N, CA, C and O atoms as a Tinker XYZ file with bonds, in Angstrom:
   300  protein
     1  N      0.859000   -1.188000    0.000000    73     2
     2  CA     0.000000    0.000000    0.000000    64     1     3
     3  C      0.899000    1.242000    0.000000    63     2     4     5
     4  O      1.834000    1.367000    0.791000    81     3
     5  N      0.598000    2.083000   -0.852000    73     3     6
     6  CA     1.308000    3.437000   -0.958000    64     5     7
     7  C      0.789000    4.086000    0.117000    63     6     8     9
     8  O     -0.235000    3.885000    0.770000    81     7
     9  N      2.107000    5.316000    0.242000    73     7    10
    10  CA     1.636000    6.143000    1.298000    64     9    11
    11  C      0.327000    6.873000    1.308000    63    10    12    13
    12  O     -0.278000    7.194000    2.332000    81    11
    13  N     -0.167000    7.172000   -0.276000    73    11    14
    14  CA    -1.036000    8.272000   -0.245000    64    13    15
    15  C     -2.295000    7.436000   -0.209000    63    14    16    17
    16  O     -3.364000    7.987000    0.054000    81    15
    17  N     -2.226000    5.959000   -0.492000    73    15    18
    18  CA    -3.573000    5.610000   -0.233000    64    17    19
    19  C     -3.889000    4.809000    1.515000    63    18    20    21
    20  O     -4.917000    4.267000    1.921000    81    19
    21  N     -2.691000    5.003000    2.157000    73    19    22
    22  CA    -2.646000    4.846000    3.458000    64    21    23
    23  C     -3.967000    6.012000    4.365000    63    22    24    25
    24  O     -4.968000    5.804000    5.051000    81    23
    25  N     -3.016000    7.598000    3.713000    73    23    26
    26  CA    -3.222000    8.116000    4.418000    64    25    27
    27  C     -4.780000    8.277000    4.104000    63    26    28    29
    28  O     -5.604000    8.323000    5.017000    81    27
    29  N     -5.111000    8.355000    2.833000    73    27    30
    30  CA    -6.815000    8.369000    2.092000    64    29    31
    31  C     -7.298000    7.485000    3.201000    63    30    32    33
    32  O     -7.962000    7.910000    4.147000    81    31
    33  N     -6.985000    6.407000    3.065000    73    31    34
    34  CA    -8.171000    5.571000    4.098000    64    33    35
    35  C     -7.960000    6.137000    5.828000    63    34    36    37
    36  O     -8.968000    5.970000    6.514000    81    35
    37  N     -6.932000    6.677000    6.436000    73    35    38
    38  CA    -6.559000    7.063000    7.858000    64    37    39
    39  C     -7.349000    8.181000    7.936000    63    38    40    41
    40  O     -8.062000    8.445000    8.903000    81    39
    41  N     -7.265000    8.704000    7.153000    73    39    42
    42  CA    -8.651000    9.950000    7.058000    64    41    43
    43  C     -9.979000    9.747000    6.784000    63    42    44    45
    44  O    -10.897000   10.446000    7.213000    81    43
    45  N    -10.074000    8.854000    6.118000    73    43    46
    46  CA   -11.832000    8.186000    6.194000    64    45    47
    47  C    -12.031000    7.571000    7.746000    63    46    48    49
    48  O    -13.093000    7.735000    8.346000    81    47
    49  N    -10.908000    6.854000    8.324000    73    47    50
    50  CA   -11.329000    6.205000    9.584000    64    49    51
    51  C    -11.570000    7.357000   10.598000    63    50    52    53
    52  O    -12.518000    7.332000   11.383000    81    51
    53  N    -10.888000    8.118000   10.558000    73    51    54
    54  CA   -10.601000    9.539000   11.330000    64    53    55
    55  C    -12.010000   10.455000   11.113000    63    54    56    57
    56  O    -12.558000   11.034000   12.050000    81    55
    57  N    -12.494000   10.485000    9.741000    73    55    58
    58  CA   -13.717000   11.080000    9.429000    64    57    59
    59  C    -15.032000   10.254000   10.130000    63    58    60    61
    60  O    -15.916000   10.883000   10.711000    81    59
    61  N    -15.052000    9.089000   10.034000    73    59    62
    62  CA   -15.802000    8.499000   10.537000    64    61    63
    63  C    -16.005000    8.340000   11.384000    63    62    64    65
    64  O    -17.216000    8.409000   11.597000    81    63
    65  N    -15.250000    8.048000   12.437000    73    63    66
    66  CA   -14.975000    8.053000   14.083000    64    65    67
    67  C    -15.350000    9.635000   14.803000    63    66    68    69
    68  O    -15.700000    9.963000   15.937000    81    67
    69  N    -15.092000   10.380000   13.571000    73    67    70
    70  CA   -15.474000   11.593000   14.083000    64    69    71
    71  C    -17.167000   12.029000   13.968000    63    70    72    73
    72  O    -17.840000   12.778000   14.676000    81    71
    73  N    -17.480000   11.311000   12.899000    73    71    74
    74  CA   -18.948000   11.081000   12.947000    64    73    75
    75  C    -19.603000   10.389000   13.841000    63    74    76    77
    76  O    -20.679000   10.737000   14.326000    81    75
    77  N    -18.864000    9.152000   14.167000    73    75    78
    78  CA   -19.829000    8.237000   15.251000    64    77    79
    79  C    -19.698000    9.042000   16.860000    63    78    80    81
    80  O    -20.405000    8.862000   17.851000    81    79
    81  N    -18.686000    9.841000   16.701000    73    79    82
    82  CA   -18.737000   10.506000   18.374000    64    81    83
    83  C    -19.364000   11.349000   18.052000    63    82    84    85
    84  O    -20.373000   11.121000   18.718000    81    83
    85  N    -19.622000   12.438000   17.366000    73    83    86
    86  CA   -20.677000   13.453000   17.595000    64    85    87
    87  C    -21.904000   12.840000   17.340000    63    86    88    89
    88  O    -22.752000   13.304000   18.102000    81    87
    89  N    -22.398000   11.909000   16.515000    73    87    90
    90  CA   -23.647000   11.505000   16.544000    64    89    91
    91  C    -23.889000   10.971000   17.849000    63    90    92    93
    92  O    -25.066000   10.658000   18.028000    81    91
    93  N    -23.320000   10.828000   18.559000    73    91    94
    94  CA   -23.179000    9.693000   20.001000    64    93    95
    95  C    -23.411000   10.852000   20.578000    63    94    96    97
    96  O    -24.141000   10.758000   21.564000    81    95
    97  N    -22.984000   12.106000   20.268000    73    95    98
    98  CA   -23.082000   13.406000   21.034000    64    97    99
    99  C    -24.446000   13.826000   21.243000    63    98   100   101
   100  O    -25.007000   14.002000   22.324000    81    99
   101  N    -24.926000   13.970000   20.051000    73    99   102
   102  CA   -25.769000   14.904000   19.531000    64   101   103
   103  C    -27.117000   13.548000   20.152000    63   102   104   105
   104  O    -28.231000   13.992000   20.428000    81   103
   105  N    -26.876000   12.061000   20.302000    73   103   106
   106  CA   -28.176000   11.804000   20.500000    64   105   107
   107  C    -28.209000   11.469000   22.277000    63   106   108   109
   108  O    -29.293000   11.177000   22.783000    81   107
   109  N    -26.828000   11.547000   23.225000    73   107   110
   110  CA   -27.064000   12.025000   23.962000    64   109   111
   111  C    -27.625000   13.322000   24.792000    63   110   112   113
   112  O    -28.329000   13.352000   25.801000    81   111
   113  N    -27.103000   14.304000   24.066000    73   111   114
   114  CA   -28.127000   15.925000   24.188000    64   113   115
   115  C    -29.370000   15.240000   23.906000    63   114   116   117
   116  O    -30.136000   14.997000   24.838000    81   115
   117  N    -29.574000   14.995000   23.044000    73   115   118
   118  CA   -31.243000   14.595000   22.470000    64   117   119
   119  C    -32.086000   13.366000   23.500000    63   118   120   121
   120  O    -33.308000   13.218000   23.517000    81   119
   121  N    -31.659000   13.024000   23.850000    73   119   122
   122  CA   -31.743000   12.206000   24.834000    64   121   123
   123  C    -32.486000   12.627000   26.470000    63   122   124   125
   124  O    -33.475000   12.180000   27.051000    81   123
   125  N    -31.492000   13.672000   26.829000    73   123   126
   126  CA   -31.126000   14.565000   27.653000    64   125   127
   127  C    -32.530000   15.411000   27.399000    63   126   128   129
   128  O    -33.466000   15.153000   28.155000    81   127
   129  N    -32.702000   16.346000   26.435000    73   127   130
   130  CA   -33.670000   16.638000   26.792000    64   129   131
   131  C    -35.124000   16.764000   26.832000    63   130   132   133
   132  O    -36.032000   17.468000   27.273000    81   131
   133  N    -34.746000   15.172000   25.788000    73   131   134
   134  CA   -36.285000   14.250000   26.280000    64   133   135
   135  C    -36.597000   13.844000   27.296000    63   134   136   137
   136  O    -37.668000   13.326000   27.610000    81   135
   137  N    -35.398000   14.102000   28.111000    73   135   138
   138  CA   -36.093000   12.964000   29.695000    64   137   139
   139  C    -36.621000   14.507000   30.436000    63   138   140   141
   140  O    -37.631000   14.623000   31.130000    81   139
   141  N    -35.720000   15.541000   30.107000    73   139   142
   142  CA   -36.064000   16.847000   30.883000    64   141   143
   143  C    -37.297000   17.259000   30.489000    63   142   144   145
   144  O    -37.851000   17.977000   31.322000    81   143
   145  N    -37.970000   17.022000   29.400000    73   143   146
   146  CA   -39.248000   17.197000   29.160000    64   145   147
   147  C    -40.407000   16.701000   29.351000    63   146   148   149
   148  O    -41.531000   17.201000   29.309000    81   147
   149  N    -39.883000   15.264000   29.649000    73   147   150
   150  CA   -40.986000   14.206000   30.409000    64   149   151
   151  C    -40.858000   14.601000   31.821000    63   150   152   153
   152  O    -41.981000   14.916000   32.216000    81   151
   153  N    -39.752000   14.754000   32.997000    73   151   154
   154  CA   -39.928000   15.415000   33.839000    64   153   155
   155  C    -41.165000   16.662000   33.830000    63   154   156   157
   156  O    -42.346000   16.499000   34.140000    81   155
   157  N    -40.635000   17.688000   33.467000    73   155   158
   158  CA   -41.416000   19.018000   33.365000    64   157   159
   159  C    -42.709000   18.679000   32.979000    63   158   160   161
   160  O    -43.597000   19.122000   33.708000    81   159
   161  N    -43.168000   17.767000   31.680000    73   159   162
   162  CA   -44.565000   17.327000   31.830000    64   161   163
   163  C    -45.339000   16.178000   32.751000    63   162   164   165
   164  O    -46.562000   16.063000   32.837000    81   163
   165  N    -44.624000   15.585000   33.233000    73   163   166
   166  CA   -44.971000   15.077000   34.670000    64   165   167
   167  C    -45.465000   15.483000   35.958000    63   166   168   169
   168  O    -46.372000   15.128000   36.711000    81   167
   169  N    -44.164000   16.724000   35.949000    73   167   170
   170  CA   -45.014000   17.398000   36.870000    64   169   171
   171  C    -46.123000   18.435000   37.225000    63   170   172   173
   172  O    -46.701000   18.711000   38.276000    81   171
   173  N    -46.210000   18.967000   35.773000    73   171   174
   174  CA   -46.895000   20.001000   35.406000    64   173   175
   175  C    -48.528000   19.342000   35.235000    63   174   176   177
   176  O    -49.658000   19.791000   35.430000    81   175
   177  N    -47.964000   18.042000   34.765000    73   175   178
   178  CA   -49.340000   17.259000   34.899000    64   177   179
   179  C    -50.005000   17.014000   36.463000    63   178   180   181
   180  O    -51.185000   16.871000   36.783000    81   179
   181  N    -48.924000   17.024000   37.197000    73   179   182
   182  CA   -49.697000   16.214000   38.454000    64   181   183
   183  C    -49.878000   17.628000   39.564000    63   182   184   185
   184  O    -50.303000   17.511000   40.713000    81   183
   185  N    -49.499000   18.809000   38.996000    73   183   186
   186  CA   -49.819000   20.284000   39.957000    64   185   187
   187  C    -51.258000   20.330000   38.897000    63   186   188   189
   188  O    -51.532000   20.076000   37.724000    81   187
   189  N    -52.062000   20.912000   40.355000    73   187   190
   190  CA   -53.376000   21.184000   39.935000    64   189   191
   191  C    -53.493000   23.274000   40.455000    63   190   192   193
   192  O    -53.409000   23.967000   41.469000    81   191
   193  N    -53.735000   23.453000   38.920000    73   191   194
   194  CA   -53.446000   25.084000   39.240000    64   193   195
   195  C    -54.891000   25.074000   40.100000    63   194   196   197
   196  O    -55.755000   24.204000   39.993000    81   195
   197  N    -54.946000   26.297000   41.012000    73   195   198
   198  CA   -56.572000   26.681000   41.439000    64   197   199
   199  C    -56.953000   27.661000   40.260000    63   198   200   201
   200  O    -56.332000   28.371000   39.469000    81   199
   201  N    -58.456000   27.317000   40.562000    73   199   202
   202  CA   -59.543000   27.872000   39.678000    64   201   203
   203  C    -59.026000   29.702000   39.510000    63   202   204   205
   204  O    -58.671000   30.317000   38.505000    81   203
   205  N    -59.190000   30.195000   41.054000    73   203   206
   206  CA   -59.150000   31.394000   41.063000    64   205   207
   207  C    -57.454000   31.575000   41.977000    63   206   208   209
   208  O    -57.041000   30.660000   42.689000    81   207
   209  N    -56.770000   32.710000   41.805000    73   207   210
   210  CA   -55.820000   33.291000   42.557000    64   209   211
   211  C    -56.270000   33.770000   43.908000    63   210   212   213
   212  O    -55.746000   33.525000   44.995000    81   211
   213  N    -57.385000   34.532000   43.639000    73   211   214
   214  CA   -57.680000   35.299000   44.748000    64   213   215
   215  C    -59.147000   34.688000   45.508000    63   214   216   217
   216  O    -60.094000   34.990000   44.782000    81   215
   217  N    -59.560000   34.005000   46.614000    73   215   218
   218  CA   -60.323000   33.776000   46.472000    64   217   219
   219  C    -61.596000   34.364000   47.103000    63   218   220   221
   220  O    -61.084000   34.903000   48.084000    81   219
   221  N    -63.096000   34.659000   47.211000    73   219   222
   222  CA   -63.791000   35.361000   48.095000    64   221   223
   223  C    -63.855000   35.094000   49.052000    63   222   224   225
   224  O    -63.707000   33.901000   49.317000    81   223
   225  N    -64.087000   35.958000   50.018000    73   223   226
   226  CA   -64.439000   35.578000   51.608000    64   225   227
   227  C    -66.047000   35.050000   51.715000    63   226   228   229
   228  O    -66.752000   36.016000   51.424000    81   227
   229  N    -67.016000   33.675000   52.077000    73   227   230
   230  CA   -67.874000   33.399000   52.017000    64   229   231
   231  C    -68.807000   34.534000   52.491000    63   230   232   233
   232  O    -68.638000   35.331000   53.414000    81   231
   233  N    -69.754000   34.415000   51.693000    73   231   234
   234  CA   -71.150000   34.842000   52.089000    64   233   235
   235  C    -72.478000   34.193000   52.802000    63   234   236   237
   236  O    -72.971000   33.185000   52.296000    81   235
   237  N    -72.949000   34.671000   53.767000    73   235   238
   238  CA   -73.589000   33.717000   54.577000    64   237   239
   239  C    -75.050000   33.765000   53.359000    63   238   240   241
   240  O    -75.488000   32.699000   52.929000    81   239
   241  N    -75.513000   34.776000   53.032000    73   239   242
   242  CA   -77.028000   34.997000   53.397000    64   241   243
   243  C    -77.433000   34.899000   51.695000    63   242   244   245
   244  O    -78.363000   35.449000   51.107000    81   243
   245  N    -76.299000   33.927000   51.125000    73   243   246
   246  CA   -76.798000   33.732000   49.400000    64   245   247
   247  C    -76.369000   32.152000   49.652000    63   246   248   249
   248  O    -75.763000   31.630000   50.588000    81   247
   249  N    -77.109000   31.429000   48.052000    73   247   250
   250  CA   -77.148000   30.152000   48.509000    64   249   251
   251  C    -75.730000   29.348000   47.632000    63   250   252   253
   252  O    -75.348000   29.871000   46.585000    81   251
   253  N    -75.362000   28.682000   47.906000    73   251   254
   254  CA   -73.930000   27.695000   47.735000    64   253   255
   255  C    -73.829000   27.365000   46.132000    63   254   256   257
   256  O    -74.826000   27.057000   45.478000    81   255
   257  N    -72.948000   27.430000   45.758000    73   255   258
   258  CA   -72.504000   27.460000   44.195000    64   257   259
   259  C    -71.495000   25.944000   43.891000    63   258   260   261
   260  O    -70.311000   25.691000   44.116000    81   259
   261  N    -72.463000   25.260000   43.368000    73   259   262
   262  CA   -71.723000   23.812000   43.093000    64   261   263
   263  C    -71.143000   24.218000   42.003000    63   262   264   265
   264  O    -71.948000   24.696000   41.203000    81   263
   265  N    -69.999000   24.216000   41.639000    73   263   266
   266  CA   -69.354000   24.124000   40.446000    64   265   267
   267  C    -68.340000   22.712000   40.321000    63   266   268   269
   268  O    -68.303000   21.584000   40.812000    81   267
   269  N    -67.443000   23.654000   39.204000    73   267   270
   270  CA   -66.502000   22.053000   39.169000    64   269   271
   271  C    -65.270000   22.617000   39.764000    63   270   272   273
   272  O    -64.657000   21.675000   40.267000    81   271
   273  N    -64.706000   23.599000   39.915000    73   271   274
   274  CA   -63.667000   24.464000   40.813000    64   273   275
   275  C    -64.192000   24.552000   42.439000    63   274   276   277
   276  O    -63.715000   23.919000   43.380000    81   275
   277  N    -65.321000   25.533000   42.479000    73   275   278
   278  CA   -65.692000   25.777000   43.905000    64   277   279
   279  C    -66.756000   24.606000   44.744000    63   278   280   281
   280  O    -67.828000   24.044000   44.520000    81   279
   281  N    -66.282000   24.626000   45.239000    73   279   282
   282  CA   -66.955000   23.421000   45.399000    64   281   283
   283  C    -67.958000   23.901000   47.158000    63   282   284   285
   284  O    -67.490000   23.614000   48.260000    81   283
   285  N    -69.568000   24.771000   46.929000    73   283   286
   286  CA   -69.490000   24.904000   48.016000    64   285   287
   287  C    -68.980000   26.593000   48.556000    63   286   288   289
   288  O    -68.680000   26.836000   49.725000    81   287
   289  N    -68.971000   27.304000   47.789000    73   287   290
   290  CA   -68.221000   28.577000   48.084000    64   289   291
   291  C    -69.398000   29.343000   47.839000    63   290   292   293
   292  O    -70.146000   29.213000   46.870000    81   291
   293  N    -69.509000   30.138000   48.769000    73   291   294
   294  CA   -70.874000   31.652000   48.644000    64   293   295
   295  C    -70.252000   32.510000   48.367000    63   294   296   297
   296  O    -69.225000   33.002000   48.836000    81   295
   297  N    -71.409000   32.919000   46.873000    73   295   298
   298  CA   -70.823000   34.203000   46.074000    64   297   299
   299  C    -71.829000   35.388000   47.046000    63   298   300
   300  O    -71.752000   36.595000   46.818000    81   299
């Protein structure tokens, strides 16, 4: 084998190897922040926002409001 077709193929192995580590790279990142996104929708799934921020102070002398938030709260 001549030198110059030595070095042709030492540079394809070199090119290639350099491909299989960044792809190894790139699907660890990718990887990475698929799991960080199943986290974040995990938990975002299992927090239950409230209906309202602020909520009223009950009212005695009106009658009780079944909803699907208040459950029981005088407007």
């Amino acid at each position: 084998m001549t030198q110059a077709s030595c070095l042709i193929v030492m540079s394809k192995v070199v090119s290639y190897s350099a491909d299989f580590v960044n792809q190894t790279i790139n699907m660890k990142v990718l990887a990475f922040f698929l799991v960080a996104f199943l986290i974040i929708a995990a938990a975002s799934a299992s927090y239950h926002r409230p209906h309202r921020k602020i909520y009223r102070k009950p009212v005695y002398n009106k009658r009780p409001v079944y909803g699907k938030y208040n459950k029981g709260i005088y407007y």
